[in-house]
Amino acid sequence: MPSPKNIVILISGSGSNMAAIVQAAQQQDWQRESGARVAAVISNRPGAAGLQLAQSLGVATQVLDHRGFETREDFDAALMQEIDRHQPALVVLAGFMRILTPGLVHHYAGRMVNIHPSLLPAFTGLNTHQRAIDAGCVEAGCTVHQVTAELDHGPILAQAAVPVLPGDTADTLAARVLVQEHRLYPQAVCDWLKGQP
Ligand code: GRF
């Protein structure tokens, strides 16, 4: 029996992308298909709603509160220790609202992915939906990419586009994009895992 391809998901908030991935893994039986399983969900915020959601889906959760650490490097070192206990094949950032240190990015090079709510390389950073509206974009969307040292850069693995409609607010556009995120992210993770030995 080959060793399982453990997935560790990092969250900070509602965890809807995390839940979409966990549910896809369960419903599509990734364990049987590619030996993959979501081993743990880790949040840097104790109050993240995604923690309860993960527990309700039967996934082990851990909290590592960044406020207990003096420096970003100290927190990331502790985070790496927690993640590595699961010997992950893939680390999935799903609304993990932290700037990562170069050391952490390097440690997971080639096995860490993120979803960003824009059609990268447009609109890296925050407030992507309002910025897309303000710029007059007719399309917006989301991107799954590998994580590299530069924020919201890195090789693109998958994208989905949605129209920007007349009268859209950041909230209505975000909701339309989020539907696509929940479809795109599990698919991209599944494809990535199938490509691994
Ligand atoms: C998503 O829009 C994702 O693209 C961005 O943060 C949001 C997280 O939402 N990185 P959720 O926590 O997955 O519900």
GROMACS .gro file of C-alpha atoms and ligand atoms in nm:
model
  211
    1MET     CA    1   0.000   0.000   0.000
    2PRO     CA    2   0.165   0.329  -0.106
    3SER     CA    3   0.180   0.602   0.158
    4PRO     CA    4  -0.118   0.838   0.148
    5LYS     CA    5  -0.086   1.171  -0.025
    6ASN     CA    6  -0.171   1.391   0.267
    7ILE     CA    7  -0.323   1.730   0.204
    8VAL     CA    8  -0.299   2.001   0.470
    9ILE     CA    9  -0.532   2.299   0.425
   10LEU     CA   10  -0.457   2.637   0.583
   11ILE     CA   11  -0.744   2.876   0.654
   12SER     CA   12  -0.815   3.202   0.836
   13GLY     CA   13  -1.186   3.255   0.786
   14SER     CA   14  -1.506   3.097   0.666
   15GLY     CA   15  -1.336   2.805   0.495
   16SER     CA   16  -1.579   2.761   0.211
   17ASN     CA   17  -1.303   2.665  -0.033
   18MET     CA   18  -1.164   2.422   0.223
   19ALA     CA   19  -1.508   2.265   0.257
   20ALA     CA   20  -1.543   2.237  -0.121
   21ILE     CA   21  -1.213   2.048  -0.136
   22VAL     CA   22  -1.297   1.819   0.158
   23GLN     CA   23  -1.638   1.740   0.011
   24ALA     CA   24  -1.493   1.668  -0.333
   25ALA     CA   25  -1.232   1.441  -0.174
   26GLN     CA   26  -1.503   1.251   0.011
   27GLN     CA   27  -1.760   1.236  -0.267
   28GLN     CA   28  -1.510   1.150  -0.542
   29ASP     CA   29  -1.317   0.912  -0.315
   30TRP     CA   30  -0.976   1.065  -0.382
   31GLN     CA   31  -0.832   0.811  -0.139
   32ARG     CA   32  -0.915   0.529  -0.379
   33GLU     CA   33  -0.847   0.729  -0.696
   34SER     CA   34  -0.509   0.874  -0.607
   35GLY     CA   35  -0.436   0.782  -0.244
   36ALA     CA   36  -0.508   1.139  -0.136
   37ARG     CA   37  -0.678   1.253   0.181
   38VAL     CA   38  -0.724   1.579   0.367
   39ALA     CA   39  -0.519   1.509   0.679
   40ALA     CA   40  -0.573   1.834   0.866
   41VAL     CA   41  -0.707   2.188   0.854
   42ILE     CA   42  -0.496   2.448   1.034
   43SER     CA   43  -0.613   2.800   1.115
   44ASN     CA   44  -0.409   3.095   1.241
   45ARG     CA   45  -0.731   3.242   1.386
   46PRO     CA   46  -0.898   3.063   1.679
   47GLY     CA   47  -1.237   3.203   1.583
   48ALA     CA   48  -1.230   3.102   1.219
   49ALA     CA   49  -1.571   2.966   1.123
   50GLY     CA   50  -1.400   2.716   0.895
   51LEU     CA   51  -1.274   2.522   1.197
   52GLN     CA   52  -1.623   2.405   1.294
   53LEU     CA   53  -1.705   2.341   0.932
   54ALA     CA   54  -1.400   2.115   0.898
   55GLN     CA   55  -1.491   1.929   1.217
   56SER     CA   56  -1.845   1.877   1.092
   57LEU     CA   57  -1.693   1.719   0.781
   58GLY     CA   58  -1.485   1.486   0.998
   59VAL     CA   59  -1.146   1.650   0.942
   60ALA     CA   60  -0.895   1.707   1.223
   61THR     CA   61  -0.832   2.073   1.300
   62GLN     CA   62  -0.555   2.265   1.469
   63VAL     CA   63  -0.519   2.628   1.570
   64LEU     CA   64  -0.188   2.810   1.568
   65ASP     CA   65  -0.259   3.166   1.674
   66HIS     CA   66  -0.009   3.400   1.509
   67ARG     CA   67  -0.060   3.652   1.791
   68GLY     CA   68   0.139   3.427   2.023
   69PHE     CA   69   0.459   3.476   1.826
   70GLU     CA   70   0.703   3.765   1.833
   71THR     CA   71   0.806   3.753   1.470
   72ARG     CA   72   0.670   3.629   1.140
   73GLU     CA   73   0.968   3.393   1.120
   74ASP     CA   74   0.885   3.240   1.460
   75PHE     CA   75   0.524   3.182   1.360
   76ASP     CA   76   0.615   3.030   1.026
   77ALA     CA   77   0.870   2.799   1.190
   78ALA     CA   78   0.603   2.670   1.429
   79LEU     CA   79   0.355   2.642   1.143
   80MET     CA   80   0.598   2.436   0.938
   81GLN     CA   81   0.640   2.200   1.233
   82GLU     CA   82   0.262   2.153   1.261
   83ILE     CA   83   0.221   2.102   0.888
   84ASP     CA   84   0.512   1.861   0.861
   85ARG     CA   85   0.369   1.632   1.127
   86HIS     CA   86   0.130   1.527   0.851
   87GLN     CA   87   0.405   1.470   0.593
   88PRO     CA   88   0.204   1.656   0.331
   89ALA     CA   89   0.221   1.592  -0.039
   90LEU     CA   90   0.037   1.921  -0.087
   91VAL     CA   91  -0.029   2.229   0.125
   92VAL     CA   92  -0.341   2.416   0.019
   93LEU     CA   93  -0.392   2.782   0.107
   94ALA     CA   94  -0.766   2.850   0.126
   95GLY     CA   95  -0.826   3.203   0.244
   96PHE     CA   96  -0.513   3.193   0.461
   97MET     CA   97  -0.461   3.562   0.530
   98ARG     CA   98  -0.091   3.569   0.607
   99ILE     CA   99   0.213   3.695   0.423
  100LEU     CA  100   0.446   3.394   0.408
  101THR     CA  101   0.815   3.416   0.486
  102PRO     CA  102   1.060   3.313   0.213
  103GLY     CA  103   1.173   3.024   0.433
  104LEU     CA  104   0.825   2.873   0.443
  105VAL     CA  105   0.766   2.924   0.072
  106HIS     CA  106   1.099   2.760  -0.006
  107HIS     CA  107   1.026   2.467   0.225
  108TYR     CA  108   0.706   2.383   0.034
  109ALA     CA  109   0.830   2.478  -0.312
  110GLY     CA  110   0.639   2.284  -0.577
  111ARG     CA  111   0.385   2.148  -0.327
  112MET     CA  112   0.192   2.454  -0.213
  113VAL     CA  113  -0.103   2.606  -0.397
  114ASN     CA  114  -0.329   2.907  -0.347
  115ILE     CA  115  -0.654   3.040  -0.487
  116HIS     CA  116  -0.676   3.409  -0.562
  117PRO     CA  117  -1.002   3.587  -0.648
  118SER     CA  118  -0.889   3.753  -0.971
  119LEU     CA  119  -0.773   3.656  -1.315
  120LEU     CA  120  -0.401   3.675  -1.238
  121PRO     CA  121  -0.173   3.842  -1.325
  122ALA     CA  122  -0.437   4.117  -1.289
  123PHE     CA  123  -0.522   4.241  -0.940
  124THR     CA  124  -0.281   4.078  -0.703
  125GLY     CA  125  -0.338   4.166  -0.337
  126LEU     CA  126  -0.663   4.271  -0.170
  127ASN     CA  127  -1.000   4.421  -0.281
  128THR     CA  128  -0.979   4.244  -0.614
  129HIS     CA  129  -1.348   4.266  -0.698
  130GLN     CA  130  -1.386   4.638  -0.639
  131ARG     CA  131  -1.069   4.702  -0.833
  132ALA     CA  132  -1.197   4.494  -1.126
  133ILE     CA  133  -1.524   4.693  -1.125
  134ASP     CA  134  -1.342   5.026  -1.096
  135ALA     CA  135  -1.116   4.936  -1.387
  136GLY     CA  136  -1.419   4.862  -1.607
  137CYS     CA  137  -1.335   4.495  -1.656
  138VAL     CA  138  -1.601   4.298  -1.843
  139GLU     CA  139  -1.468   3.975  -1.693
  140ALA     CA  140  -1.342   3.879  -1.351
  141GLY     CA  141  -1.264   3.542  -1.200
  142CYS     CA  142  -1.028   3.332  -0.994
  143THR     CA  143  -0.692   3.165  -1.031
  144VAL     CA  144  -0.532   2.860  -0.873
  145HIS     CA  145  -0.155   2.895  -0.876
  146GLN     CA  146   0.157   2.750  -0.723
  147VAL     CA  147   0.295   2.957  -0.442
  148THR     CA  148   0.627   3.129  -0.498
  149ALA     CA  149   0.810   3.400  -0.308
  150GLU     CA  150   0.622   3.684  -0.477
  151LEU     CA  151   0.267   3.739  -0.346
  152ASP     CA  152  -0.006   3.607  -0.579
  153HIS     CA  153   0.243   3.511  -0.847
  154GLY     CA  154   0.366   3.166  -0.939
  155PRO     CA  155   0.274   2.930  -1.221
  156ILE     CA  156  -0.097   2.928  -1.297
  157LEU     CA  157  -0.265   2.587  -1.267
  158ALA     CA  158  -0.626   2.680  -1.350
  159GLN     CA  159  -0.853   2.978  -1.402
  160ALA     CA  160  -1.227   3.043  -1.426
  161ALA     CA  161  -1.387   3.360  -1.558
  162VAL     CA  162  -1.727   3.517  -1.487
  163PRO     CA  163  -1.888   3.825  -1.642
  164VAL     CA  164  -1.894   4.156  -1.459
  165LEU     CA  165  -2.259   4.263  -1.486
  166PRO     CA  166  -2.405   4.613  -1.490
  167GLY     CA  167  -2.481   4.724  -1.135
  168ASP     CA  168  -2.240   4.473  -0.979
  169THR     CA  169  -2.102   4.560  -0.639
  170ALA     CA  170  -1.790   4.402  -0.494
  171ASP     CA  171  -2.021   4.171  -0.298
  172THR     CA  172  -2.232   4.052  -0.589
  173LEU     CA  173  -1.924   3.997  -0.800
  174ALA     CA  174  -1.747   3.815  -0.516
  175ALA     CA  175  -2.044   3.582  -0.476
  176ARG     CA  176  -2.040   3.501  -0.850
  177VAL     CA  177  -1.666   3.436  -0.841
  178LEU     CA  178  -1.692   3.224  -0.526
  179VAL     CA  179  -1.923   2.978  -0.701
  180GLN     CA  180  -1.647   2.924  -0.954
  181GLU     CA  181  -1.380   2.900  -0.683
  182HIS     CA  182  -1.569   2.611  -0.525
  183ARG     CA  183  -1.572   2.429  -0.857
  184LEU     CA  184  -1.221   2.519  -0.973
  185TYR     CA  185  -1.013   2.461  -0.660
  186PRO     CA  186  -1.112   2.097  -0.592
  187GLN     CA  187  -1.065   2.017  -0.961
  188ALA     CA  188  -0.719   2.178  -0.972
  189VAL     CA  189  -0.611   1.999  -0.654
  190CYS     CA  190  -0.742   1.668  -0.785
  191ASP     CA  191  -0.559   1.714  -1.118
  192TRP     CA  192  -0.238   1.809  -0.939
  193LEU     CA  193  -0.254   1.500  -0.717
  194LYS     CA  194  -0.315   1.269  -1.011
  195GLY     CA  195   0.002   1.404  -1.169
  196GLN     CA  196   0.211   1.309  -0.865
  197PRO     CA  197   0.384   0.970  -0.840
  198GRF     C1  198  -1.170   3.341  -0.132
  198GRF     O1  199  -1.231   3.439  -0.210
  198GRF     C2  200  -1.031   3.316  -0.181
  198GRF     O2  201  -1.017   3.332  -0.318
  198GRF     C3  202  -0.952   3.420  -0.110
  198GRF     O3  203  -1.010   3.431   0.016
  198GRF     C4  204  -1.145   3.388   0.010
  198GRF     C5  205  -1.157   3.278   0.110
  198GRF     O4  206  -1.289   3.236   0.129
  198GRF     N1  207  -0.812   3.385  -0.108
  198GRF     P1  208  -1.317   3.102   0.210
  198GRF     O5  209  -1.249   3.117   0.345
  198GRF     O6  210  -1.262   2.987   0.133
  198GRF     O7  211  -1.465   3.096   0.225
   0.00000   0.00000   0.00000
